[in-house]
Short mmCIF file of C-alpha atoms in Angstrom, two decimals:
data_model
loop_
_atom_site.label_atom_id
_atom_site.label_comp_id
_atom_site.label_asym_id
_atom_site.label_seq_id
_atom_site.Cartn_x
_atom_site.Cartn_y
_atom_site.Cartn_z
CA SER A 1 13.57 30.96 -27.64
CA SER A 2 17.19 32.08 -27.91
CA GLU A 3 17.33 32.19 -31.72
CA LEU A 4 18.71 35.30 -33.47
CA THR A 5 17.57 36.13 -37.02
CA GLN A 6 19.57 38.25 -39.48
CA GLU A 7 19.13 39.15 -43.13
CA SER A 8 21.15 36.84 -45.35
CA ASP A 9 22.43 39.45 -47.77
CA VAL A 10 22.53 43.23 -47.75
CA SER A 11 24.14 45.62 -50.21
CA VAL A 12 25.09 49.28 -49.96
CA ALA A 13 26.53 51.81 -52.37
CA LEU A 14 29.98 53.10 -51.54
CA GLY A 15 29.73 56.00 -49.09
CA GLN A 16 26.10 55.38 -48.22
CA THR A 17 24.60 54.22 -44.93
CA VAL A 18 23.48 50.67 -44.26
CA ARG A 19 21.72 49.01 -41.33
CA ILE A 20 21.97 45.31 -40.49
CA THR A 21 19.40 43.92 -38.08
CA CYS A 22 19.25 41.05 -35.60
CA GLN A 23 15.94 39.87 -34.10
CA GLY A 24 15.38 37.66 -31.11
CA ASP A 25 13.56 37.46 -27.79
CA SER A 26 16.77 37.52 -25.75
CA LEU A 27 17.56 40.97 -27.13
CA ARG A 28 14.80 42.34 -24.90
CA ASN A 29 17.00 41.45 -21.92
CA PHE A 30 20.56 41.61 -23.21
CA TYR A 31 22.59 43.78 -25.56
CA ALA A 32 24.05 42.29 -28.71
CA SER A 33 27.64 42.32 -29.79
CA TRP A 34 28.59 42.46 -33.47
CA TYR A 35 31.42 40.76 -35.32
CA GLN A 36 32.91 41.34 -38.75
CA GLN A 37 34.43 38.37 -40.53
CA LYS A 38 36.37 38.63 -43.76
CA PRO A 39 37.35 35.56 -45.82
CA GLY A 40 40.08 33.53 -44.19
CA GLN A 41 40.09 35.64 -41.02
CA ALA A 42 38.88 35.23 -37.46
CA PRO A 43 35.87 37.29 -36.39
CA LEU A 44 36.53 40.85 -35.19
CA LEU A 45 34.42 42.58 -32.53
CA VAL A 46 33.14 45.87 -33.99
CA PHE A 47 30.42 46.95 -31.54
CA TYR A 48 28.98 45.86 -28.21
CA GLY A 49 26.75 46.88 -25.36
CA LYS A 50 24.57 49.95 -25.47
CA GLU A 51 27.08 52.15 -27.28
CA SER A 52 30.60 50.75 -27.16
CA ARG A 53 33.09 50.46 -29.96
CA PRO A 54 36.44 48.69 -29.42
CA SER A 55 39.62 50.63 -29.83
CA GLY A 56 40.65 50.79 -33.48
CA ILE A 57 37.17 50.32 -34.92
CA PRO A 58 36.17 53.30 -37.11
CA GLY A 59 33.51 55.65 -35.84
CA ARG A 60 31.29 54.88 -38.83
CA PHE A 61 30.20 51.69 -36.98
CA SER A 62 27.39 52.17 -34.48
CA GLY A 63 24.76 50.06 -32.78
CA SER A 64 21.27 50.39 -31.35
CA ARG A 65 18.46 48.33 -29.87
CA SER A 66 14.69 48.63 -29.91
CA GLY A 67 12.48 45.96 -28.40
CA ASN A 68 13.61 42.59 -29.71
CA THR A 69 15.76 44.02 -32.51
CA ALA A 70 19.40 45.07 -32.45
CA SER A 71 20.94 46.96 -35.33
CA LEU A 72 24.44 47.65 -36.60
CA SER A 73 24.77 50.73 -38.78
CA ILE A 74 27.65 51.73 -41.01
CA THR A 75 27.57 55.40 -41.93
CA GLY A 76 29.55 56.04 -45.10
CA ALA A 77 30.33 52.43 -45.99
CA GLN A 78 33.80 51.76 -47.39
CA ALA A 79 34.98 49.00 -49.68
CA GLU A 80 36.86 47.41 -46.79
CA ASP A 81 33.59 46.99 -44.88
CA GLU A 82 32.54 44.23 -47.26
CA ALA A 83 32.32 41.17 -45.02
CA VAL A 84 29.93 38.88 -43.16
CA TYR A 85 28.52 40.38 -39.97
CA TYR A 86 27.29 38.30 -37.04
CA CYS A 87 25.30 39.36 -34.02
CA ASN A 88 25.76 37.55 -30.73
CA CYS A 89 23.82 37.70 -27.49
CA ARG A 90 23.29 35.93 -24.20
CA GLY A 91 20.56 33.35 -24.43
CA ASN A 92 17.31 33.35 -22.49
CA THR A 93 17.85 29.92 -20.95
CA ALA A 94 20.51 28.27 -18.81
CA LEU A 95 20.86 25.61 -21.49
CA GLU A 96 21.89 28.06 -24.18
CA LEU A 97 23.99 30.80 -22.63
CA LEU A 98 25.21 32.32 -25.88
CA VAL A 99 23.79 32.49 -29.40
CA PHE A 100 25.01 33.77 -32.77
CA GLY A 101 22.79 35.06 -35.53
CA GLY A 102 23.07 33.37 -38.91
CA GLY A 103 25.19 36.16 -40.36
CA THR A 104 24.61 38.91 -42.93
CA ARG A 105 26.80 39.14 -46.03
CA LEU A 106 27.38 42.83 -46.77
CA THR A 107 28.29 43.83 -50.31
CA VAL A 108 29.61 47.33 -50.98
CA LEU A 109 28.76 48.34 -54.54
CA GLU B 1 49.49 42.20 -25.33
CA VAL B 2 46.73 39.61 -25.11
CA GLN B 3 47.33 36.66 -27.44
CA LEU B 4 45.45 33.45 -28.17
CA VAL B 5 47.49 31.09 -30.32
CA GLN B 6 45.86 27.89 -31.51
CA SER B 7 47.42 24.61 -32.50
CA GLY B 8 47.87 23.71 -36.15
CA ALA B 9 45.58 22.09 -38.67
CA GLU B 10 44.67 18.45 -38.16
CA VAL B 11 43.65 15.69 -40.56
CA LYS B 12 42.03 12.70 -38.91
CA LYS B 13 39.97 9.64 -39.80
CA PRO B 14 36.47 8.99 -38.47
CA GLY B 15 36.59 7.28 -35.10
CA GLN B 16 39.92 8.80 -34.09
CA SER B 17 40.42 11.10 -31.12
CA LEU B 18 41.75 14.65 -31.14
CA LYS B 19 42.71 17.43 -28.73
CA ILE B 20 43.32 20.96 -30.00
CA SER B 21 44.77 23.78 -27.93
CA CYS B 22 44.52 27.51 -27.39
CA ARG B 23 47.65 28.90 -25.71
CA THR B 24 47.07 32.27 -24.08
CA SER B 25 49.35 35.03 -22.83
CA GLY B 26 49.29 38.65 -21.75
CA TYR B 27 46.55 38.48 -19.13
CA ASN B 28 45.39 36.62 -16.02
CA PHE B 29 44.22 33.32 -17.53
CA THR B 30 42.05 32.35 -14.57
CA ASN B 31 39.88 35.47 -14.63
CA TYR B 32 38.34 35.43 -18.10
CA TRP B 33 35.85 33.10 -19.78
CA ILE B 34 37.14 31.31 -22.86
CA GLY B 35 34.77 30.15 -25.56
CA TRP B 36 35.04 27.73 -28.46
CA VAL B 37 33.26 28.49 -31.73
CA ARG B 38 32.75 26.18 -34.71
CA GLN B 39 32.55 27.30 -38.32
CA MET B 40 31.70 24.57 -40.77
CA PRO B 41 32.82 25.05 -44.39
CA GLY B 42 30.97 28.00 -45.92
CA LYS B 43 28.70 28.37 -42.88
CA GLY B 44 28.16 30.67 -39.93
CA LEU B 45 29.51 30.79 -36.39
CA GLU B 46 28.20 28.44 -33.69
CA TRP B 47 29.03 28.30 -30.01
CA VAL B 48 30.50 24.99 -28.92
CA GLY B 49 30.76 26.04 -25.29
CA ILE B 50 32.54 28.13 -22.70
CA ILE B 51 34.92 27.46 -19.84
CA TYR B 52 36.06 29.53 -16.87
CA PRO B 53 39.67 28.51 -16.21
CA GLY B 54 39.59 29.77 -12.63
CA ASP B 55 37.39 26.87 -11.52
CA SER B 56 36.93 24.93 -14.78
CA ASP B 57 33.21 25.72 -14.79
CA THR B 58 31.88 24.73 -18.22
CA ASN B 59 28.74 25.22 -20.26
CA TYR B 60 28.15 23.36 -23.51
CA SER B 61 25.72 24.39 -26.21
CA PRO B 62 22.99 21.74 -26.48
CA ALA B 63 24.21 20.52 -29.89
CA PHE B 64 27.67 19.79 -28.51
CA GLU B 65 26.84 18.35 -25.08
CA GLY B 66 28.39 14.90 -24.85
CA GLN B 67 30.17 15.32 -28.20
CA VAL B 68 33.23 17.29 -27.07
CA THR B 69 35.09 18.09 -23.86
CA MET B 70 36.57 21.44 -22.89
CA SER B 71 39.37 21.77 -20.34
CA ALA B 72 41.96 24.26 -19.16
CA ASP B 73 45.46 23.95 -17.70
CA LYS B 74 46.19 26.93 -15.48
CA SER B 75 49.87 26.04 -15.15
CA ILE B 76 50.46 26.68 -18.86
CA THR B 77 47.54 29.08 -19.47
CA THR B 78 46.13 26.86 -22.20
CA ALA B 79 42.60 25.82 -23.03
CA TYR B 80 41.68 22.63 -24.87
CA LEU B 81 38.88 21.18 -26.94
CA GLN B 82 38.83 17.44 -27.45
CA TRP B 83 36.92 14.69 -29.20
CA SER B 84 37.03 11.00 -28.29
CA THR B 85 35.39 9.79 -31.51
CA LEU B 86 35.56 12.10 -34.52
CA LYS B 87 32.94 12.12 -37.26
CA ALA B 88 33.11 13.55 -40.78
CA SER B 89 30.59 16.17 -39.66
CA ASP B 90 33.17 17.54 -37.19
CA THR B 91 35.09 18.97 -40.15
CA ALA B 92 35.28 22.70 -39.48
CA ILE B 93 37.41 25.58 -38.29
CA TYR B 94 37.38 25.90 -34.51
CA TYR B 95 38.14 29.26 -32.90
CA CYS B 96 38.92 30.01 -29.29
CA THR B 97 37.94 33.43 -27.98
CA ARG B 98 38.05 35.40 -24.73
CA THR B 99 35.55 37.72 -23.06
CA ARG B 100 36.26 41.41 -22.91
CA THR B 101 35.66 41.75 -19.17
CA ALA B 102 37.22 39.77 -16.33
CA GLY B 103 34.83 37.52 -14.44
CA GLU B 104 31.87 38.52 -16.53
CA LEU B 105 30.03 36.38 -19.02
CA GLY B 106 29.01 39.22 -21.24
CA SER B 107 28.28 38.85 -24.88
CA ALA B 108 31.39 40.73 -26.07
CA TRP B 109 34.36 38.62 -27.11
CA ASN B 110 37.25 40.82 -28.18
CA HIS B 111 40.19 38.44 -28.47
CA TRP B 112 40.23 35.53 -30.91
CA GLY B 113 42.65 32.80 -31.86
CA GLN B 114 43.57 32.33 -35.51
CA GLY B 115 41.44 29.18 -35.80
CA THR B 116 42.28 25.49 -36.12
CA LEU B 117 41.10 23.63 -39.21
CA VAL B 118 40.00 20.11 -38.36
CA THR B 119 39.42 17.79 -41.30
CA VAL B 120 37.87 14.38 -40.69
CA SER B 121 37.90 12.12 -43.72
CA SER B 122 38.38 8.47 -44.47
#
């Protein structure tokens, strides 16, 4: 199966650390990429690969993988990090090359 | 500077046809995969499919196979997504996006268009 499962909603207190997870069989073979989407905006790549962060993305965003689970961590969450976060990965079959997770709505309290 | 600029919002009736565009600039159009992503109102992101403009190789997500057609015009560095018969359920924002690495179908997509809102209503 190429399905990716994320928590629907996660909250974090301002300045604290939060982890968002993404589970799926294909994550055993491929790294995830993570996207932040704010209302009315296109998605923004915030982390990808084993340990890569695009230029301009704050260092408080980091990623990891263990078994079939990928995680995006935000260390010292800021108000501007409130958004929906999506994981994305290659699929395990030729029929479904790419898959998104269902998205996690992050609330910064 | 890499740019992906999409065509404007469309309002159509069920049964009509439509072709939306993604005009690119600032890089070698033929060397990077372009993807199309659907976002229905209030919902998450879904892959429609991907196209490699260098040879027009395409891959459609199973839910979209036979429902839409992707194409690319190398002469004007523009990618297209088209419908021959629209349905109300096609109402959504459609984004085009480009891979981070030339020639590689990785999972990282670091350039996105602004999105095209397609509304299908009688």
